[in-house]
């Protein structure tokens, strides 16, 4: 009986090998051949979605999308040892670049990633990259990595950290339609990782996929104490029935730059008598679901109305007036805010 089992196993294994005996993996013997293959992917693309990339590994700006690559032994790739941030490009201006730059430096410090350049140099690179891209509307995303070097856990063998950035052409607009959300069953990140914007976004990805599988747009994380935390890559805010703007504490979640700007601008509506007040505190699920209005807060939205949560309407189940008043406040700041928030991009026509 034992011999029969062994014989069957060997036979099965041989059969599997036979099924793939005609497979020959191609070997690229020259860089020119490989480059030709890489270009095939982009040969039918009419408009490049990524008009420009910067790589400190290359030491410059890349315009060929086929060459916008990162070394496989970069520790950000195989160990997740990297942080990132973003900025909005709108009407030829970079919105809140300095605030986002400050945050990526804080994230890098928490992740024990040293800087390849001073902050002023990083800023200059990003502005020049945007100018070369000629993109007038989109997003600028950038990463600080422990860098390439080997496949170990420790980055001590990496000669130098790396800085990457890419311009993404994106015709976004102010969100005015409401969406449905669910409570995520995916475990949220612990505070150490949630408060730094690192590249370990698998929980975020799974929470969005879970929502999509249930016919929702995205999800809401609730912490172990039963308080509202955040969305998968956005903050969340509420309008109470007393017309008060309510946001969860940022102690254990990412303090979004757009959320921070919203809190700076919202008092204007209080002064006008439109809002009753602004409060940041622990928010229970019961309190949140009993709100009159609810919204996501994030860079390109800038506010996304939420009209239903776990198949339960929020308020009247419609986009709220105060949500849109706050959204208009943020959008106008993006379009025509102060010079301290909007950096003109020096395009070369």
Tab-separated table of C-alpha atoms in Angstrom:
chain	number	residue	atom	x	y	z
A	1	UNK	CA	0.000	0.000	0.000
A	2	UNK	CA	2.818	2.395	0.886
A	3	UNK	CA	4.688	1.550	-2.342
A	4	UNK	CA	1.535	2.138	-4.385
A	5	UNK	CA	1.089	5.571	-2.823
A	6	UNK	CA	4.675	6.555	-3.551
A	7	UNK	CA	4.365	5.364	-7.144
A	8	UNK	CA	1.184	7.388	-7.663
A	9	UNK	CA	2.820	10.490	-6.257
A	10	UNK	CA	5.861	10.173	-8.494
A	11	UNK	CA	3.673	9.483	-11.500
A	12	UNK	CA	1.557	12.563	-10.747
A	13	UNK	CA	4.642	14.703	-10.375
A	14	UNK	CA	6.046	13.426	-13.664
A	15	UNK	CA	2.742	14.169	-15.352
A	16	UNK	CA	2.828	17.748	-14.089
A	17	UNK	CA	6.324	18.192	-15.432
A	18	UNK	CA	5.239	16.759	-18.753
A	19	UNK	CA	2.410	19.279	-19.063
A	20	UNK	CA	4.909	22.126	-18.831
A	21	UNK	CA	7.816	20.574	-20.686
A	22	UNK	CA	7.183	22.861	-23.662
A	23	UNK	CA	7.465	26.022	-21.531
A	24	UNK	CA	10.628	27.999	-22.146
A	25	UNK	CA	11.125	31.192	-20.158
A	26	UNK	CA	12.516	33.938	-22.329
A	27	UNK	CA	15.892	35.395	-21.403
A	28	UNK	CA	16.570	39.025	-22.252
A	29	UNK	CA	20.191	39.032	-23.359
A	30	UNK	CA	20.478	42.752	-23.986
A	31	UNK	CA	19.181	45.950	-22.429
A	32	UNK	CA	17.971	47.159	-25.830
A	33	UNK	CA	15.763	44.084	-26.215
A	34	UNK	CA	14.328	44.594	-22.738
A	35	UNK	CA	13.719	48.287	-23.376
A	36	UNK	CA	11.843	47.442	-26.561
A	37	UNK	CA	9.622	45.086	-24.556
A	38	UNK	CA	8.975	47.730	-21.915
A	39	UNK	CA	7.979	50.244	-24.581
A	40	UNK	CA	5.411	47.848	-26.052
A	41	UNK	CA	3.204	48.392	-23.016
A	42	UNK	CA	3.006	52.129	-23.667
A	43	UNK	CA	2.948	52.070	-27.468
A	44	UNK	CA	-0.861	52.197	-27.665
A	45	UNK	CA	-1.406	54.684	-24.827
A	46	UNK	CA	-2.490	58.036	-26.279
A	47	UNK	CA	-2.026	60.149	-23.148
A	48	UNK	CA	0.568	59.273	-20.551
A	49	UNK	CA	-1.023	59.066	-17.082
A	50	UNK	CA	2.384	59.699	-15.495
A	51	UNK	CA	4.036	62.533	-17.432
A	52	UNK	CA	7.173	62.698	-15.262
A	53	UNK	CA	9.006	60.890	-12.463
A	54	UNK	CA	12.013	61.733	-10.324
A	55	UNK	CA	14.414	59.111	-8.986
A	56	UNK	CA	17.400	59.811	-6.775
A	57	UNK	CA	18.777	56.478	-8.016
A	58	UNK	CA	18.906	57.877	-11.553
A	59	UNK	CA	19.730	61.332	-10.254
A	60	UNK	CA	17.156	63.138	-12.360
A	61	UNK	CA	13.730	63.398	-13.971
A	62	UNK	CA	12.399	60.658	-16.255
A	63	UNK	CA	9.866	61.379	-19.005
A	64	UNK	CA	9.728	57.883	-20.498
A	65	UNK	CA	7.055	55.887	-18.581
A	66	UNK	CA	8.773	52.631	-19.539
A	67	UNK	CA	11.739	53.681	-17.414
A	68	UNK	CA	9.734	54.733	-14.351
A	69	UNK	CA	10.911	51.831	-12.218
A	70	UNK	CA	12.260	51.141	-8.731
A	71	UNK	CA	15.062	48.639	-7.940
A	72	UNK	CA	13.740	45.272	-6.758
A	73	UNK	CA	16.186	45.293	-3.823
A	74	UNK	CA	14.887	48.628	-2.557
A	75	UNK	CA	13.769	47.984	1.026
A	76	UNK	CA	10.553	49.910	0.365
A	77	UNK	CA	9.666	47.241	-2.214
A	78	UNK	CA	10.413	44.023	-0.343
A	79	UNK	CA	10.220	45.137	3.319
A	80	UNK	CA	7.807	48.052	3.220
A	81	UNK	CA	10.480	50.316	4.715
A	82	UNK	CA	9.269	53.532	3.160
A	83	UNK	CA	6.959	56.486	3.708
A	84	UNK	CA	5.085	58.666	1.259
A	85	UNK	CA	2.949	61.732	0.889
A	86	UNK	CA	1.144	63.687	-1.774
A	87	UNK	CA	0.183	67.160	-2.930
A	88	UNK	CA	-2.489	68.493	-5.249
A	89	UNK	CA	-1.782	70.172	-8.586
A	90	UNK	CA	-4.691	72.449	-9.434
A	91	UNK	CA	-4.787	75.155	-12.103
A	92	UNK	CA	-0.998	75.183	-12.258
A	93	UNK	CA	-0.480	75.547	-8.507
A	94	UNK	CA	0.789	73.106	-5.903
A	95	UNK	CA	-1.629	73.146	-2.986
A	96	UNK	CA	-0.305	72.731	0.565
A	97	UNK	CA	3.018	71.266	-0.580
A	98	UNK	CA	4.910	72.511	2.476
A	99	UNK	CA	2.406	71.026	4.932
A	100	UNK	CA	2.688	67.648	3.228
A	101	UNK	CA	6.476	67.891	3.093
A	102	UNK	CA	6.582	68.545	6.825
A	103	UNK	CA	4.471	65.440	7.378
A	104	UNK	CA	6.614	63.116	5.254
A	105	UNK	CA	9.655	64.211	7.256
A	106	UNK	CA	7.838	63.334	10.479
A	107	UNK	CA	6.858	59.982	8.976
A	108	UNK	CA	10.447	59.347	7.880
A	109	UNK	CA	11.738	60.100	11.374
A	110	UNK	CA	9.285	57.606	12.895
A	111	UNK	CA	10.275	55.006	10.289
A	112	UNK	CA	13.990	55.632	10.951
A	113	UNK	CA	14.651	56.702	7.370
A	114	UNK	CA	17.329	59.341	6.943
A	115	UNK	CA	17.016	62.025	4.275
A	116	UNK	CA	19.004	61.840	1.024
A	117	UNK	CA	18.688	65.642	0.711
A	118	UNK	CA	17.695	68.599	2.925
A	119	UNK	CA	14.008	69.541	2.956
A	120	UNK	CA	14.669	72.593	0.772
A	121	UNK	CA	16.215	70.354	-1.908
A	122	UNK	CA	13.304	67.912	-1.774
A	123	UNK	CA	10.946	70.862	-2.214
A	124	UNK	CA	12.903	72.196	-5.187
A	125	UNK	CA	12.949	68.766	-6.847
A	126	UNK	CA	9.170	68.436	-6.516
A	127	UNK	CA	8.484	71.886	-7.948
A	128	UNK	CA	10.859	71.316	-10.875
A	129	UNK	CA	9.349	67.880	-11.515
A	130	UNK	CA	5.857	69.379	-11.682
A	131	UNK	CA	7.066	72.097	-14.041
A	132	UNK	CA	8.715	69.614	-16.407
A	133	UNK	CA	5.593	67.411	-16.388
A	134	UNK	CA	3.489	70.305	-17.756
A	135	UNK	CA	0.598	68.871	-15.744
A	136	UNK	CA	-1.850	71.568	-14.628
A	137	UNK	CA	-4.245	69.292	-12.759
A	138	UNK	CA	-3.422	66.095	-10.943
A	139	UNK	CA	-1.488	64.788	-7.987
A	140	UNK	CA	2.159	64.777	-7.010
A	141	UNK	CA	3.123	61.693	-5.031
A	142	UNK	CA	6.517	61.132	-3.458
A	143	UNK	CA	8.332	58.539	-1.355
A	144	UNK	CA	11.290	58.373	1.006
A	145	UNK	CA	12.782	54.896	1.177
A	146	UNK	CA	15.518	53.150	3.133
A	147	UNK	CA	16.905	52.540	-0.347
A	148	UNK	CA	18.266	49.607	-2.350
A	149	UNK	CA	21.072	47.391	-1.146
A	150	UNK	CA	20.040	43.819	-0.314
A	151	UNK	CA	17.134	41.596	0.723
A	152	UNK	CA	17.722	41.589	4.480
A	153	UNK	CA	15.440	43.017	7.151
A	154	UNK	CA	17.865	45.636	8.382
A	155	UNK	CA	18.567	48.622	6.163
A	156	UNK	CA	22.087	48.966	7.581
A	157	UNK	CA	23.447	47.514	4.345
A	158	UNK	CA	21.724	50.113	2.166
A	159	UNK	CA	24.332	52.665	0.997
A	160	UNK	CA	21.924	55.595	0.855
A	161	UNK	CA	18.202	56.324	1.258
A	162	UNK	CA	16.185	56.989	-1.876
A	163	UNK	CA	13.688	59.630	-2.945
A	164	UNK	CA	11.121	58.995	-5.661
A	165	UNK	CA	8.323	61.186	-6.974
A	166	UNK	CA	5.789	60.968	-9.771
A	167	UNK	CA	3.255	63.336	-11.294
A	168	UNK	CA	-0.120	61.708	-11.922
A	169	UNK	CA	-2.387	63.363	-14.470
A	170	UNK	CA	-5.830	63.277	-12.854
A	171	UNK	CA	-8.869	65.309	-13.857
A	172	UNK	CA	-10.495	65.303	-10.418
A	173	UNK	CA	-13.316	67.609	-9.411
A	174	UNK	CA	-15.194	68.620	-6.288
A	175	UNK	CA	-17.246	65.672	-5.019
A	176	UNK	CA	-20.952	66.419	-4.780
A	177	UNK	CA	-22.607	62.991	-4.932
A	178	UNK	CA	-23.144	60.929	-1.792
A	179	UNK	CA	-21.715	57.447	-1.241
A	180	UNK	CA	-22.424	54.382	0.882
A	181	UNK	CA	-19.938	52.990	3.408
A	182	UNK	CA	-19.637	50.002	5.725
A	183	UNK	CA	-17.923	49.300	9.020
A	184	UNK	CA	-14.695	47.492	8.182
A	185	UNK	CA	-13.999	44.085	9.700
A	186	UNK	CA	-10.338	44.363	8.670
A	187	UNK	CA	-8.089	45.068	11.646
A	188	UNK	CA	-6.876	48.660	11.669
A	189	UNK	CA	-3.228	49.573	12.137
A	190	UNK	CA	-1.839	50.157	15.633
A	191	UNK	CA	-1.165	53.836	16.452
A	192	UNK	CA	2.574	53.694	15.694
A	193	UNK	CA	1.904	52.749	12.075
A	194	UNK	CA	-1.413	54.567	11.675
A	195	UNK	CA	0.079	57.938	12.616
A	196	UNK	CA	2.892	57.724	10.050
A	197	UNK	CA	2.071	57.666	6.345
A	198	UNK	CA	3.990	54.512	5.481
A	199	UNK	CA	3.708	52.253	2.441
A	200	UNK	CA	2.210	49.320	4.373
A	201	UNK	CA	-1.305	49.819	3.031
A	202	UNK	CA	-2.519	46.217	2.874
A	203	UNK	CA	-5.135	46.785	5.631
A	204	UNK	CA	-6.350	49.838	3.698
A	205	UNK	CA	-6.530	47.860	0.453
A	206	UNK	CA	-8.423	44.977	2.052
A	207	UNK	CA	-10.892	47.315	3.748
A	208	UNK	CA	-11.742	48.966	0.422
A	209	UNK	CA	-12.058	45.597	-1.306
A	210	UNK	CA	-14.366	44.420	1.469
A	211	UNK	CA	-16.553	47.488	0.947
A	212	UNK	CA	-16.670	47.035	-2.819
A	213	UNK	CA	-17.661	43.389	-2.410
A	214	UNK	CA	-20.632	44.587	-0.351
A	215	UNK	CA	-21.653	47.247	-2.855
A	216	UNK	CA	-20.253	50.182	-0.884
A	217	UNK	CA	-17.721	52.844	-1.818
A	218	UNK	CA	-15.354	52.393	1.116
A	219	UNK	CA	-15.306	51.698	4.833
A	220	UNK	CA	-15.037	53.133	8.323
A	221	UNK	CA	-12.654	51.826	10.953
A	222	UNK	CA	-13.810	51.601	14.560
A	223	UNK	CA	-11.106	51.148	17.209
A	224	UNK	CA	-11.046	48.557	19.999
A	225	UNK	CA	-12.653	50.996	22.423
A	226	UNK	CA	-15.614	51.457	20.086
A	227	UNK	CA	-14.691	54.933	18.870
A	228	UNK	CA	-14.671	56.109	15.255
A	229	UNK	CA	-11.169	56.120	13.779
A	230	UNK	CA	-10.874	56.905	10.057
A	231	UNK	CA	-11.494	55.709	6.522
A	232	UNK	CA	-9.027	53.646	4.452
A	233	UNK	CA	-7.062	56.702	3.270
A	234	UNK	CA	-9.179	59.591	4.488
A	235	UNK	CA	-10.369	61.175	7.698
A	236	UNK	CA	-14.040	61.244	8.582
A	237	UNK	CA	-16.193	64.064	9.955
A	238	UNK	CA	-19.774	64.599	11.056
A	239	UNK	CA	-22.362	67.337	11.391
A	240	UNK	CA	-24.435	66.850	14.520
A	241	UNK	CA	-28.145	67.592	14.685
A	242	UNK	CA	-27.138	70.725	16.593
A	243	UNK	CA	-25.147	71.836	13.498
A	244	UNK	CA	-21.742	71.275	15.045
A	245	UNK	CA	-18.745	69.996	13.056
A	246	UNK	CA	-17.441	66.921	14.854
A	247	UNK	CA	-14.174	65.093	14.163
A	248	UNK	CA	-12.534	62.143	15.961
A	249	UNK	CA	-9.335	62.665	17.926
A	250	UNK	CA	-6.131	62.191	15.931
A	251	UNK	CA	-4.164	60.424	18.694
A	252	UNK	CA	-4.276	56.987	17.038
A	253	UNK	CA	-4.904	57.849	13.389
A	254	UNK	CA	-3.255	59.837	10.628
A	255	UNK	CA	-3.737	63.575	11.042
A	256	UNK	CA	-4.772	64.410	7.501
A	257	UNK	CA	-3.527	67.684	6.038
A	258	UNK	CA	-6.931	68.364	4.483
A	259	UNK	CA	-8.634	67.653	7.809
A	260	UNK	CA	-6.238	70.065	9.485
A	261	UNK	CA	-7.042	72.754	6.908
A	262	UNK	CA	-10.767	72.096	7.326
A	263	UNK	CA	-10.458	72.738	11.051
A	264	UNK	CA	-8.660	76.008	10.281
A	265	UNK	CA	-11.345	77.175	7.845
A	266	UNK	CA	-14.528	75.923	9.557
A	267	UNK	CA	-14.635	78.733	12.174
A	268	UNK	CA	-15.534	81.080	9.299
A	269	UNK	CA	-18.895	79.317	9.059
A	270	UNK	CA	-19.266	79.598	12.828
A	271	UNK	CA	-18.721	83.354	12.568
A	272	UNK	CA	-21.402	83.494	9.873
A	273	UNK	CA	-23.837	81.593	12.080
A	274	UNK	CA	-23.989	78.644	9.669
A	275	UNK	CA	-22.209	76.268	12.051
A	276	UNK	CA	-22.722	76.224	15.812
A	277	UNK	CA	-19.197	75.101	16.628
A	278	UNK	CA	-16.254	72.790	15.945
A	279	UNK	CA	-15.353	69.893	18.234
A	280	UNK	CA	-12.622	67.230	18.209
A	281	UNK	CA	-13.300	64.338	20.569
A	282	UNK	CA	-13.849	60.598	20.850
A	283	UNK	CA	-16.940	59.723	18.831
A	284	UNK	CA	-18.943	56.566	19.514
A	285	UNK	CA	-20.568	54.554	16.731
A	286	UNK	CA	-24.013	55.387	18.118
A	287	UNK	CA	-23.216	59.089	18.139
A	288	UNK	CA	-21.742	58.916	14.632
A	289	UNK	CA	-24.659	57.044	13.091
A	290	UNK	CA	-27.032	59.500	14.739
A	291	UNK	CA	-25.382	62.471	13.021
A	292	UNK	CA	-27.291	64.696	10.619
A	293	UNK	CA	-24.486	64.591	8.027
A	294	UNK	CA	-21.298	62.622	7.466
A	295	UNK	CA	-18.326	62.993	5.146
A	296	UNK	CA	-14.892	61.734	4.159
A	297	UNK	CA	-12.114	64.337	4.235
A	298	UNK	CA	-9.184	63.943	1.839
A	299	UNK	CA	-6.938	65.770	-0.614
A	300	UNK	CA	-8.673	65.384	-3.983
A	301	UNK	CA	-12.242	65.248	-2.666
A	302	UNK	CA	-11.895	67.563	-0.674
A	303	UNK	CA	-15.057	66.382	1.101
A	304	UNK	CA	-17.051	63.346	-0.001
A	305	UNK	CA	-20.610	63.206	1.369
A	306	UNK	CA	-21.624	59.914	2.999
A	307	UNK	CA	-25.361	59.280	2.867
A	308	UNK	CA	-25.592	55.672	4.094
A	309	UNK	CA	-23.591	53.574	6.551
A	310	UNK	CA	-24.174	49.832	6.993
A	311	UNK	CA	-27.438	50.197	5.041
A	312	UNK	CA	-28.613	52.846	7.504
A	313	UNK	CA	-29.275	56.379	6.184
A	314	UNK	CA	-27.232	59.199	7.669
A	315	UNK	CA	-29.679	61.934	8.564
A	316	UNK	CA	-32.143	62.200	5.689
A	317	UNK	CA	-30.002	59.984	3.484
A	318	UNK	CA	-29.130	62.958	1.289
A	319	UNK	CA	-26.100	65.158	0.692
A	320	UNK	CA	-26.199	67.738	3.463
A	321	UNK	CA	-26.118	71.507	3.033
A	322	UNK	CA	-23.451	72.001	5.691
A	323	UNK	CA	-21.272	69.307	4.138
A	324	UNK	CA	-21.350	71.186	0.846
A	325	UNK	CA	-20.780	74.526	2.569
A	326	UNK	CA	-17.611	73.107	4.115
A	327	UNK	CA	-16.649	71.509	0.805
A	328	UNK	CA	-17.037	74.854	-0.977
A	329	UNK	CA	-14.859	76.456	1.685
A	330	UNK	CA	-12.072	73.951	1.064
A	331	UNK	CA	-12.423	73.942	-2.719
A	332	UNK	CA	-12.251	77.738	-2.865
A	333	UNK	CA	-9.123	77.572	-0.725
A	334	UNK	CA	-7.603	75.148	-3.239
A	335	UNK	CA	-8.554	77.361	-6.187
A	336	UNK	CA	-7.920	80.823	-4.773
A	337	UNK	CA	-6.444	80.473	-1.297
A	338	UNK	CA	-3.549	82.455	0.183
A	339	UNK	CA	-0.046	82.371	-1.310
A	340	UNK	CA	1.150	80.424	1.721
A	341	UNK	CA	-1.027	77.506	0.582
A	342	UNK	CA	-0.627	77.714	-3.211
A	343	UNK	CA	2.764	77.612	-4.931
A	344	UNK	CA	2.755	78.698	-8.602
A	345	UNK	CA	4.506	76.112	-10.763
A	346	UNK	CA	7.179	77.680	-13.038
A	347	UNK	CA	6.188	75.887	-16.245
A	348	UNK	CA	8.371	76.374	-19.304
A	349	UNK	CA	6.068	76.644	-22.300
